[in-house]
Amino acid sequence: MAIDFFSDYRMTINGQLVGANEQIDVVNPATEEVIAAAPDASREQLEQAVAGAKAAFASWSQRPVSERQSLIASIGDAIEANAEEFMRLLTCEQGKARAGAEWEVGGAAIWCREIASQELVPHIEDQGDGRTVEVRRTPLGVVGGITPWNFPILLAVWKIAPALVAGNTMVLKPSPNTPLCTLKLGELINSIVPAGVLNIVSGGNELGAWITRHSDIRKISFTGSTATGRKIMESASGNLKRITLELGGNDPAIVLPDVDPQQVAQELFWAAFQNSAQFCVAAKRIYIHEDIYDEVAEALVTFAATIKVGDGSQQGTDLGPIQNRMQFEKLRDLLSESQKEGLKFLVGGDIPDGQGYFVPITIIDNPPEKSRVVTDEAFGPVLPLLKFTDIDDVIARANDTEYGLAASVWGKDVDKAQAIAKRIEAGTVWINEVHSFSPHIAFGGHKQSGIGIENALEGLSEYTNSQTIYTNSNAGAN
Ligand code: NAD
């Protein structure tokens, strides 16, 4: 099916592509130009989407799982067949450069196919004497999905694929900052699954709040900030919705003295700055042992000078702009406060005049542990390097945060690195690598970085209830 990716953005509601009375302007963050208008769903349209999803649940949930799996796998094929258009549109609305767009769109196709290979098999126990106990998983009903603006396609697929494979139907809302790729994804999926199975509604935060309070929605799967996660947990309580919350992070990286400073510097650079550091699992505080601190810092600064920040659609750009004005202004404020505090900038720090939400790569030399650049989730390319001498001390500093999403440890002595990893309060700890994900490996945050798991059978099971059936075949025996 041929889709025009560059105009006519409509929502998918109960199998129909529809506009709305109100519109949201979508801005290209590299140029600040309005590139499109997306529908701003009314409350009535949300009601239609939920009603469509509720009606579709009856037959979708009863379809053999193999049929659902095969349809979700073919969504992966359709994403791949339209990859070039998705990548171009993603760069226009999100800002990321080509390599990042390839990673995201390619990942979305892989996720659909791999999640489609997963199944929660019922467990049957023979109790003897003609009695059996079957423990099986049943779908929940209508699931509400809410996504952020940093990886709009991949994070939507992380929700759509398991929700639908498990037999649920869905109403998903993208961020108002990046609705375009998700609307086109909805159009594409609408040509594959029956009407009402997947509904995409675009709109602002209020639409999100309506979804989380809706009494016919049985679960919310949310990726976004911790502040919004707290609100969702509260409003989802009305009908005891299940919730999966993937929230913010302030990931520490701990660099031990036995690493090669030159080699580790490049890996640390990408750990911190990938997607212009608009990454929940970006390394956001780098603790470097004092013996190699100066060498690693210098190598990071040298490597940073080789990176081109610019319009993601131009060849040779490594890192794009900040995705939206609000985030850009937050970073401007953080930088100006850091300058007033007298922090030492090894590189960057000044936002240039001109078009586009561009923040330069900024590296700060050993700021106080309580400064905002260390304690806050910057969600932009502002990176503090911190010195340490003692392992117990650095672990305590790494854990001294409300967040617990991910972390990394860098060292040649792998036993030592693993011993440190096990003492870190985070859902994922990488050793000598970062940002490895798999549809078959659990991902989720500790502390205020979230509740629940995405990916793996554990993530799939969060889209289900557990049901136990006791059968006594000795009917009338007593
Ligand atoms: P956000 O919380 O502001 O918005 C996320 C989504 O929630 C948007 O679609 C928004 O419209 C909606 N929303 C806002 N208020 C709402 C409300 N009251 N009720 C329901 N929905 C509401 O987050 P953002 O700025 O789009 O994304 C950045 C944040 O997301 C960062 O904190 C980042 O760390 C986090 N994030 C986490 C992960 C993860 O997997 N843990 C992944 C990516 C991003």
Tab-separated table of N, CA, C and O and ligand atoms in Angstrom, residues 146-151 155 158 173-177 203-212 222-229 231-232 235 245-249 278-281 284 324 327 330 377 379 403 405 443 445 449-450 454, ligand 1:
chain	number	residue	atom	x	y	z
A	146	ILE	N	1.141	5.766	25.618
A	146	ILE	CA	1.514	7.193	25.563
A	146	ILE	C	3.040	7.259	25.412
A	146	ILE	O	3.769	6.636	26.191
A	147	THR	N	3.501	7.994	24.393
A	147	THR	CA	4.939	7.967	24.071
A	147	THR	C	5.564	9.373	24.061
A	147	THR	O	4.866	10.368	23.885
A	148	PRO	N	6.893	9.445	24.208
A	148	PRO	CA	7.610	10.729	24.212
A	148	PRO	C	8.173	11.071	22.832
A	148	PRO	O	7.893	10.376	21.856
A	149	TRP	N	9.004	12.131	22.784
A	149	TRP	CA	9.449	12.661	21.493
A	149	TRP	C	10.861	12.261	21.092
A	149	TRP	O	11.338	12.704	20.054
A	150	ASN	N	11.544	11.464	21.915
A	150	ASN	CA	12.951	11.194	21.553
A	150	ASN	C	13.121	10.030	20.572
A	150	ASN	O	14.012	10.073	19.717
A	151	PHE	N	12.285	8.986	20.702
A	151	PHE	CA	12.313	7.858	19.756
A	151	PHE	C	10.856	7.527	19.405
A	151	PHE	O	10.314	6.496	19.835
A	155	LEU	N	9.669	3.566	20.218
A	155	LEU	CA	8.995	3.403	21.512
A	155	LEU	C	7.508	3.102	21.337
A	155	LEU	O	6.901	2.443	22.184
A	158	TRP	N	7.497	-0.611	20.623
A	158	TRP	CA	7.731	-1.370	21.859
A	158	TRP	C	6.415	-1.624	22.606
A	158	TRP	O	6.311	-2.533	23.410
A	173	LYS	N	-1.219	7.400	21.897
A	173	LYS	CA	-1.048	8.837	21.665
A	173	LYS	C	0.440	9.181	21.625
A	173	LYS	O	1.155	8.990	22.608
A	174	PRO	N	0.918	9.710	20.492
A	174	PRO	CA	2.314	10.160	20.457
A	174	PRO	C	2.468	11.521	21.136
A	174	PRO	O	1.478	12.192	21.433
A	175	SER	N	3.708	11.946	21.318
A	175	SER	CA	3.970	13.290	21.845
A	175	SER	C	3.481	14.326	20.839
A	175	SER	O	3.641	14.150	19.627
A	176	PRO	N	2.919	15.444	21.315
A	176	PRO	CA	2.501	16.500	20.375
A	176	PRO	C	3.689	17.101	19.628
A	176	PRO	O	3.509	17.740	18.595
A	177	ASN	N	4.900	16.877	20.132
A	177	ASN	CA	6.087	17.408	19.435
A	177	ASN	C	6.485	16.561	18.229
A	177	ASN	O	7.118	17.059	17.309
A	203	GLY	N	-2.537	14.541	20.019
A	203	GLY	CA	-3.017	15.663	20.821
A	203	GLY	C	-2.036	15.973	21.930
A	203	GLY	O	-0.958	15.372	22.021
A	204	GLY	N	-2.430	16.901	22.784
A	204	GLY	CA	-1.526	17.371	23.833
A	204	GLY	C	-1.633	16.571	25.114
A	204	GLY	O	-2.180	15.464	25.142
A	205	ASN	N	-1.123	17.189	26.190
A	205	ASN	CA	-1.066	16.488	27.470
A	205	ASN	C	-2.464	16.191	28.018
A	205	ASN	O	-2.667	15.187	28.700
A	206	GLU	N	-3.425	17.070	27.694
A	206	GLU	CA	-4.779	16.862	28.207
A	206	GLU	C	-5.380	15.565	27.646
A	206	GLU	O	-6.045	14.804	28.358
A	207	LEU	N	-5.107	15.332	26.352
A	207	LEU	CA	-5.579	14.084	25.734
A	207	LEU	C	-4.973	12.884	26.473
A	207	LEU	O	-5.654	11.880	26.729
A	208	GLY	N	-3.692	13.006	26.844
A	208	GLY	CA	-3.037	11.943	27.622
A	208	GLY	C	-3.770	11.706	28.930
A	208	GLY	O	-4.014	10.562	29.325
A	209	ALA	N	-4.114	12.807	29.585
A	209	ALA	CA	-4.805	12.684	30.882
A	209	ALA	C	-6.177	12.024	30.706
A	209	ALA	O	-6.585	11.185	31.517
A	210	TRP	N	-6.895	12.358	29.620
A	210	TRP	CA	-8.202	11.711	29.375
A	210	TRP	C	-8.004	10.197	29.214
A	210	TRP	O	-8.813	9.411	29.715
A	211	ILE	N	-6.952	9.824	28.498
A	211	ILE	CA	-6.688	8.389	28.281
A	211	ILE	C	-6.452	7.699	29.624
A	211	ILE	O	-7.011	6.632	29.907
A	212	THR	N	-5.634	8.330	30.463
A	212	THR	CA	-5.267	7.638	31.721
A	212	THR	C	-6.457	7.527	32.680
A	212	THR	O	-6.449	6.701	33.572
A	222	PHE	N	3.259	3.610	29.429
A	222	PHE	CA	3.715	4.991	29.262
A	222	PHE	C	5.236	5.057	29.218
A	222	PHE	O	5.917	4.418	30.030
A	223	THR	N	5.771	5.837	28.302
A	223	THR	CA	7.191	6.199	28.335
A	223	THR	C	7.268	7.707	28.323
A	223	THR	O	6.675	8.365	27.452
A	224	GLY	N	7.992	8.258	29.282
A	224	GLY	CA	8.111	9.711	29.372
A	224	GLY	C	8.790	10.088	30.672
A	224	GLY	O	9.533	9.287	31.257
A	225	SER	N	8.507	11.297	31.140
A	225	SER	CA	9.233	11.805	32.311
A	225	SER	C	8.669	11.228	33.615
A	225	SER	O	7.510	10.797	33.683
A	226	THR	N	9.495	11.271	34.642
A	226	THR	CA	9.074	10.787	35.959
A	226	THR	C	7.925	11.640	36.495
A	226	THR	O	6.976	11.117	37.099
A	227	ALA	N	7.977	12.948	36.238
A	227	ALA	CA	6.911	13.836	36.735
A	227	ALA	C	5.564	13.409	36.151
A	227	ALA	O	4.559	13.306	36.874
A	228	THR	N	5.518	13.147	34.846
A	228	THR	CA	4.255	12.710	34.227
A	228	THR	C	3.890	11.307	34.718
A	228	THR	O	2.711	11.013	34.946
A	229	GLY	N	4.874	10.455	34.885
A	229	GLY	CA	4.622	9.095	35.380
A	229	GLY	C	3.879	9.102	36.704
A	229	GLY	O	2.963	8.303	36.929
A	231	LYS	N	1.860	11.447	37.808
A	231	LYS	CA	0.462	11.865	37.569
A	231	LYS	C	-0.336	10.698	37.002
A	231	LYS	O	-1.503	10.478	37.353
A	232	ILE	N	0.289	9.941	36.101
A	232	ILE	CA	-0.426	8.829	35.459
A	232	ILE	C	-0.781	7.757	36.486
A	232	ILE	O	-1.897	7.230	36.490
A	235	SER	N	-3.847	9.008	38.271
A	235	SER	CA	-5.141	9.029	37.579
A	235	SER	C	-5.535	7.649	37.071
A	235	SER	O	-6.720	7.410	36.811
A	245	LEU	N	5.417	1.840	33.476
A	245	LEU	CA	5.954	3.195	33.362
A	245	LEU	C	7.459	3.114	33.094
A	245	LEU	O	8.200	2.545	33.901
A	246	GLU	N	7.873	3.634	31.952
A	246	GLU	CA	9.313	3.735	31.634
A	246	GLU	C	9.652	5.211	31.710
A	246	GLU	O	9.244	5.990	30.849
A	247	LEU	N	10.411	5.607	32.732
A	247	LEU	CA	10.537	7.034	33.036
A	247	LEU	C	11.977	7.544	32.872
A	247	LEU	O	12.758	6.965	32.144
A	248	GLY	N	12.262	8.617	33.563
A	248	GLY	CA	13.554	9.291	33.363
A	248	GLY	C	14.714	8.555	34.022
A	248	GLY	O	14.535	7.556	34.724
A	249	GLY	N	15.905	9.064	33.783
A	249	GLY	CA	17.097	8.466	34.377
A	249	GLY	C	18.185	9.510	34.569
A	249	GLY	O	18.119	10.594	33.989
A	278	GLN	N	19.442	13.117	24.136
A	278	GLN	CA	18.000	13.046	24.447
A	278	GLN	C	17.632	11.568	24.487
A	278	GLN	O	16.958	11.030	23.614
A	279	PHE	N	18.169	10.918	25.482
A	279	PHE	CA	18.120	9.463	25.555
A	279	PHE	C	17.945	9.134	27.032
A	279	PHE	O	18.752	9.563	27.855
A	280	CYS	N	16.869	8.389	27.351
A	280	CYS	CA	16.651	8.089	28.768
A	280	CYS	C	17.858	7.389	29.376
A	280	CYS	O	18.186	7.604	30.532
A	281	VAL	N	18.557	6.561	28.574
A	281	VAL	CA	19.695	5.814	29.106
A	281	VAL	C	21.026	6.402	28.660
A	281	VAL	O	22.031	5.694	28.571
A	284	LYS	N	24.807	10.100	32.006
A	284	LYS	CA	24.562	11.523	32.312
A	284	LYS	C	25.527	12.076	33.352
A	284	LYS	O	25.567	13.285	33.578
A	324	ASN	N	12.751	20.225	20.801
A	324	ASN	CA	11.686	21.236	20.892
A	324	ASN	C	12.137	22.438	21.714
A	324	ASN	O	13.116	22.365	22.471
A	327	GLN	N	12.445	22.165	25.690
A	327	GLN	CA	13.653	21.469	26.155
A	327	GLN	C	14.891	22.323	25.912
A	327	GLN	O	15.810	22.374	26.734
A	330	LYS	N	15.100	24.905	28.576
A	330	LYS	CA	15.543	24.292	29.842
A	330	LYS	C	17.069	24.161	29.860
A	330	LYS	O	17.715	24.393	30.870
A	377	GLU	N	18.252	15.472	35.405
A	377	GLU	CA	18.346	14.794	34.112
A	377	GLU	C	18.357	15.897	33.052
A	377	GLU	O	17.316	16.477	32.744
A	379	PHE	N	18.882	15.852	29.816
A	379	PHE	CA	18.212	15.471	28.565
A	379	PHE	C	18.662	16.387	27.427
A	379	PHE	O	17.867	16.865	26.620
A	403	TYR	N	16.575	8.355	40.681
A	403	TYR	CA	16.460	7.520	39.480
A	403	TYR	C	17.193	6.187	39.633
A	403	TYR	O	18.091	6.052	40.472
A	405	LEU	N	17.551	3.982	36.333
A	405	LEU	CA	17.230	3.388	35.034
A	405	LEU	C	18.360	2.468	34.559
A	405	LEU	O	18.186	1.276	34.421
A	443	PHE	N	13.782	-4.930	30.101
A	443	PHE	CA	14.269	-3.568	30.329
A	443	PHE	C	13.268	-2.846	31.223
A	443	PHE	O	12.070	-2.844	30.939
A	445	GLY	N	13.085	0.243	34.837
A	445	GLY	CA	13.823	1.045	35.807
A	445	GLY	C	13.566	0.651	37.248
A	445	GLY	O	12.516	0.105	37.580
A	449	SER	N	12.582	5.552	38.315
A	449	SER	CA	12.728	5.431	36.848
A	449	SER	C	11.658	4.552	36.244
A	449	SER	O	11.649	4.354	35.022
A	450	GLY	N	10.787	4.014	37.067
A	450	GLY	CA	9.670	3.298	36.448
A	450	GLY	C	9.111	2.160	37.258
A	450	GLY	O	9.580	1.850	38.349
A	454	GLU	N	9.572	-3.674	29.997
A	454	GLU	CA	9.240	-3.805	28.566
A	454	GLU	C	10.200	-4.835	27.980
A	454	GLU	O	11.314	-5.029	28.469
B	1	NAD	P1	6.643	13.876	29.012
B	1	NAD	O1	6.404	13.094	30.255
B	1	NAD	O2	6.569	15.347	29.080
B	1	NAD	O3	5.618	13.447	27.862
B	1	NAD	C1	5.487	12.114	27.444
B	1	NAD	C2	4.080	11.895	26.923
B	1	NAD	O4	3.159	12.042	27.989
B	1	NAD	C3	3.638	12.868	25.841
B	1	NAD	O5	2.901	12.150	24.869
B	1	NAD	C4	2.747	13.827	26.601
B	1	NAD	O6	1.787	14.481	25.789
B	1	NAD	C5	2.100	12.916	27.607
B	1	NAD	N1	1.595	13.583	28.825
B	1	NAD	C6	2.032	14.719	29.412
B	1	NAD	N2	1.321	14.991	30.526
B	1	NAD	C7	0.421	13.991	30.667
B	1	NAD	C8	-0.561	13.668	31.648
B	1	NAD	N3	-0.780	14.453	32.696
B	1	NAD	N4	-1.267	12.543	31.498
B	1	NAD	C9	-1.029	11.711	30.453
B	1	NAD	N5	-0.126	11.964	29.483
B	1	NAD	C10	0.604	13.084	29.593
B	1	NAD	O7	8.066	13.375	28.473
B	1	NAD	P2	8.873	13.887	27.191
B	1	NAD	O8	9.409	15.246	27.510
B	1	NAD	O9	8.068	13.678	25.972
B	1	NAD	O10	10.078	12.827	27.142
B	1	NAD	C11	11.259	12.970	27.855
B	1	NAD	C12	11.271	12.106	29.100
B	1	NAD	O11	10.994	10.750	28.758
B	1	NAD	C13	12.619	12.070	29.781
B	1	NAD	O12	12.465	12.188	31.179
B	1	NAD	C14	13.175	10.707	29.436
B	1	NAD	O13	14.145	10.209	30.320
B	1	NAD	C15	11.936	9.894	29.401
B	1	NAD	N6	12.126	8.677	28.594
B	1	NAD	C16	12.167	7.478	29.245
B	1	NAD	C17	12.400	6.310	28.528
B	1	NAD	C18	12.455	4.970	29.219
B	1	NAD	O14	12.348	3.952	28.547
B	1	NAD	N7	12.604	4.916	30.515
B	1	NAD	C19	12.578	6.380	27.152
B	1	NAD	C20	12.527	7.616	26.522
B	1	NAD	C21	12.288	8.762	27.263
